[in-house]
Amino acid sequence: MTRTAIVTGASRGLGLALARELAGRGWRLVIDARDLPAVPVELASAEVVALSGDVSAAAHRRSLVAAAGERIDLLVNNASELGPTPLPALADYPLAALERVYRVNVLAPLALAQLALPLMPPGGRILNISSDAAVEAYEGWGGYGSSKAALDQLANVLAAENPTLRVYSVDPGDMRTRMQQDAFPGEDISDRPLPEESVPGLLELIDGDLPSGRYAARSLAGAAR
Ligand code: NAP
């Protein structure tokens, strides 16, 4: 049976790299980004529904789930908001901007999970893309990092409340993407691995048998294969 996944934020970066792999493995995909007028060329040969929209908008979230159909095997909460740059110290953090970070990084993934849960079969998976900033005290990363910490704990409790599913938080590691460049404006980020290097670890969580929990993508066994 064809499996269906929703992958948010799949127009570039990690989301697109994962979508490309899933499409190659025969998954049916529903993907989004705020600016996604068409299916990315890399995915053109696959069964993909591409929706432009912001995960923080309830109507857009309903469209994503409706496009998935009657069954959702996998929800990947990947779309994320970094917040203002240069990254402000918490003492100066504009609270309206912090609200936006939490709306995109915490409330939207939970809201999508709430819509998806009734459609997920036993063994279905939710992957929340987290960050080392959720657990490390990097200066300037308090807004984004605390949102990812909240996302981790949502996954933790969702896993306890839904024992027939696997619910994962996964830290992809630093990656050479637009978000990384935005976080380090003007810096050379060419030493960061491409997002493709984090995908094997995600696939290990999607296709393997690991218990629900928090993982680092590039430390998983699949990542070394
Ligand atoms: P990226 O290259 O900037 O891609 C982000 C994707 O999400 C884009 O497709 C973007 O498209 C979409 N997006 C952003 N905000 C959205 C919204 N509100 N609604 C819908 N789509 C939205 O970022 P990335 O580095 O691949 O990040 C992927 C994940 O990895 C994120 O969860 C991030 O927090 C995490 N992460 C990244 C790093 C890193 O070093 N890059 C490290 C740790 C964790 P639009 O702009 O068109 O919406």
XYZ file of C-alpha atoms and ligand atoms in Angstrom:
273
model
C 0.000 0.000 0.000
C 1.283 3.486 -0.871
C 2.188 5.411 2.244
C 1.338 9.101 2.617
C 3.451 11.738 4.352
C 2.991 15.411 5.121
C 6.350 17.214 5.122
C 6.200 20.897 6.026
C 8.785 23.357 4.741
C 9.842 21.234 1.770
C 10.720 23.857 -0.848
C 14.428 23.743 0.062
C 16.886 22.639 2.737
C 16.244 19.573 4.871
C 12.546 19.331 3.977
C 13.247 19.121 0.250
C 16.133 16.667 0.761
C 13.873 14.376 2.804
C 10.951 14.738 0.386
C 13.235 13.745 -2.494
C 14.250 10.537 -0.674
C 10.691 9.669 0.323
C 9.448 10.253 -3.236
C 12.186 7.935 -4.517
C 10.925 5.276 -2.122
C 7.388 5.512 -3.469
C 5.764 7.678 -0.798
C 2.848 9.917 -1.697
C 3.654 13.395 -0.397
C 1.861 16.519 0.697
C 4.377 19.333 1.073
C 4.247 23.031 1.764
C 6.183 26.266 2.149
C 4.961 29.846 2.240
C 6.235 30.313 -1.308
C 5.625 27.073 -3.204
C 3.743 27.827 -6.401
C 4.400 24.384 -7.941
C 5.868 20.970 -7.191
C 9.682 21.387 -7.055
C 11.298 19.969 -10.219
C 13.199 17.387 -8.158
C 9.859 15.841 -7.178
C 8.075 16.185 -10.504
C 8.034 12.448 -11.237
C 6.465 11.554 -7.885
C 2.941 11.724 -6.490
C 3.182 15.089 -4.736
C 0.659 17.718 -3.710
C 2.383 21.082 -3.161
C 0.498 23.741 -1.229
C 1.646 27.302 -0.668
C 0.846 28.457 2.819
C 2.030 29.271 6.299
C 1.878 26.477 8.873
C 0.765 29.031 11.441
C -2.536 29.469 9.541
C -5.316 27.092 10.622
C -6.991 27.017 7.194
C -3.704 26.052 5.532
C -3.144 23.256 8.057
C -6.628 21.904 7.316
C -5.803 21.983 3.582
C -2.625 19.969 4.161
C -4.489 17.270 6.060
C -7.376 17.239 3.586
C -4.899 16.777 0.720
C -3.384 13.791 2.525
C -6.695 11.947 2.325
C -7.949 9.219 4.641
C -4.649 8.020 6.042
C -1.475 9.758 7.185
C 1.474 7.448 7.811
C 3.991 10.179 8.567
C 3.893 13.810 9.675
C 7.189 15.686 9.512
C 7.058 19.024 11.309
C 10.065 20.605 9.617
C 9.013 24.196 8.743
C 10.488 26.536 11.297
C 10.954 30.179 12.212
C 14.391 31.383 13.328
C 13.180 34.744 14.630
C 14.904 38.109 14.309
C 18.504 38.288 13.128
C 21.086 39.104 14.319
C 19.800 36.806 17.057
C 18.836 39.027 20.016
C 19.683 38.334 23.646
C 16.649 37.366 25.711
C 16.906 40.659 27.608
C 16.141 42.481 24.361
C 13.985 39.899 22.602
C 10.975 41.569 20.931
C 8.023 39.689 22.400
C 5.840 39.977 19.308
C 8.614 38.250 17.337
C 8.862 35.571 20.026
C 5.130 34.948 19.745
C 5.603 34.363 16.019
C 8.485 31.923 16.697
C 6.294 29.959 19.115
C 3.302 30.033 16.763
C 5.326 28.492 13.922
C 7.644 26.191 15.881
C 5.364 24.966 18.676
C 1.661 25.633 18.121
C 1.584 24.771 14.401
C 3.266 21.356 14.834
C 0.877 20.501 17.677
C -2.128 21.714 15.692
C -1.067 19.597 12.704
C -0.576 16.593 14.972
C -4.064 17.137 16.429
C -5.536 17.009 12.911
C -3.374 14.094 11.800
C -3.683 11.806 14.836
C -7.164 10.434 14.014
C -5.875 9.485 10.546
C -2.674 7.779 11.678
C -2.596 3.972 11.668
C -0.758 1.967 14.325
C 2.948 2.374 13.615
C 2.378 5.856 12.150
C 5.113 8.360 12.817
C 5.470 11.989 13.803
C 8.918 13.522 13.322
C 9.482 16.915 14.893
C 12.648 18.568 13.595
C 14.403 20.004 16.633
C 17.837 21.505 17.231
C 20.771 21.357 19.610
C 19.641 24.874 20.568
C 16.792 23.132 22.447
C 19.239 21.817 25.023
C 22.370 23.990 24.816
C 22.636 27.537 26.192
C 23.941 29.368 23.134
C 23.827 33.153 23.490
C 21.188 34.639 21.212
C 19.405 31.332 20.703
C 16.966 31.658 23.635
C 13.880 32.398 21.534
C 14.317 29.747 18.854
C 15.940 27.310 21.311
C 13.130 27.533 23.862
C 10.599 26.940 21.078
C 12.460 23.775 20.063
C 12.613 22.684 23.722
C 8.829 23.057 23.885
C 8.527 21.101 20.628
C 10.642 18.315 22.142
C 8.418 18.078 25.184
C 5.286 18.011 23.024
C 6.794 14.990 21.237
C 7.668 13.396 24.557
C 4.120 13.638 25.895
C 2.463 12.840 22.545
C 4.495 9.623 22.532
C 3.259 8.703 26.019
C -0.330 9.501 25.087
C -0.211 7.599 21.763
C 1.644 4.350 22.410
C 0.629 2.809 19.067
C 2.586 5.549 17.247
C 6.255 6.529 17.169
C 6.837 10.171 17.993
C 10.354 11.491 17.530
C 12.269 14.714 18.118
C 15.298 14.802 15.917
C 18.232 17.191 15.887
C 19.505 17.276 12.298
C 22.827 18.936 13.218
C 24.190 22.094 11.608
C 23.395 22.175 7.893
C 24.361 24.422 4.989
C 20.915 25.959 4.399
C 19.249 29.336 4.232
C 18.260 29.166 7.901
C 21.887 28.551 8.901
C 23.028 31.458 6.717
C 20.324 33.689 8.221
C 21.564 32.783 11.701
C 25.142 33.714 10.761
C 24.709 36.670 8.406
C 27.759 37.407 6.276
C 29.670 34.375 7.596
C 31.093 31.618 5.425
C 29.004 28.529 6.263
C 30.584 26.302 3.614
C 32.017 24.029 6.339
C 28.513 22.904 7.378
C 27.341 19.577 5.903
C 24.588 19.642 3.286
C 21.121 18.679 4.564
C 21.317 15.437 2.551
C 23.775 14.183 5.191
C 21.066 14.342 7.861
C 18.470 12.464 5.802
C 19.700 8.855 6.386
C 19.160 9.334 10.123
C 15.629 10.586 9.517
C 14.953 7.560 7.298
C 16.142 5.312 10.117
C 13.408 6.791 12.303
C 10.814 6.556 9.530
C 11.528 2.987 8.408
C 13.294 1.482 11.412
C 12.001 0.228 14.750
C 13.484 2.709 17.213
C 11.375 3.652 20.230
C 9.827 7.101 20.469
C 12.291 9.652 21.818
C 14.854 12.302 20.988
C 17.637 11.505 18.509
C 20.529 13.198 16.712
C 20.134 12.424 12.992
C 23.819 12.151 12.178
C 24.477 9.792 15.123
C 21.939 7.200 14.038
C 23.139 3.928 12.520
C 21.494 4.670 9.163
C 23.554 7.823 8.927
C 26.772 5.807 8.757
C 25.621 3.467 5.973
P 15.572 26.301 5.258
O 16.523 25.817 4.239
O 15.485 27.758 5.545
O 14.121 25.736 4.814
C 12.979 26.038 5.578
C 11.761 25.541 4.818
O 10.598 25.805 5.610
C 11.556 26.281 3.501
O 10.913 25.409 2.593
C 10.635 27.428 3.910
O 9.980 27.945 2.756
C 9.717 26.683 4.886
N 9.036 27.516 5.890
C 9.593 28.388 6.753
N 8.645 28.949 7.524
C 7.471 28.401 7.137
C 6.134 28.574 7.547
N 5.792 29.435 8.519
N 5.154 27.846 6.949
C 5.469 26.971 5.951
N 6.726 26.764 5.528
C 7.706 27.479 6.102
O 15.770 25.615 6.683
P 16.490 24.247 7.109
O 17.823 24.606 7.640
O 16.331 23.208 6.065
O 15.612 23.861 8.382
C 14.850 22.675 8.445
C 14.628 22.306 9.899
O 15.898 21.997 10.512
C 14.014 23.410 10.756
O 13.073 22.845 11.648
C 15.189 23.954 11.525
O 14.801 24.558 12.741
C 16.014 22.702 11.741
N 17.432 22.893 12.019
C 18.246 23.466 11.085
C 19.600 23.573 11.355
C 20.547 24.157 10.346
O 21.753 24.234 10.629
N 20.111 24.550 9.177
C 20.141 23.115 12.573
C 19.279 22.548 13.503
C 17.922 22.435 13.213
P 9.335 29.438 2.760
O 10.377 30.382 3.268
O 8.921 29.677 1.324
O 8.149 29.355 3.679
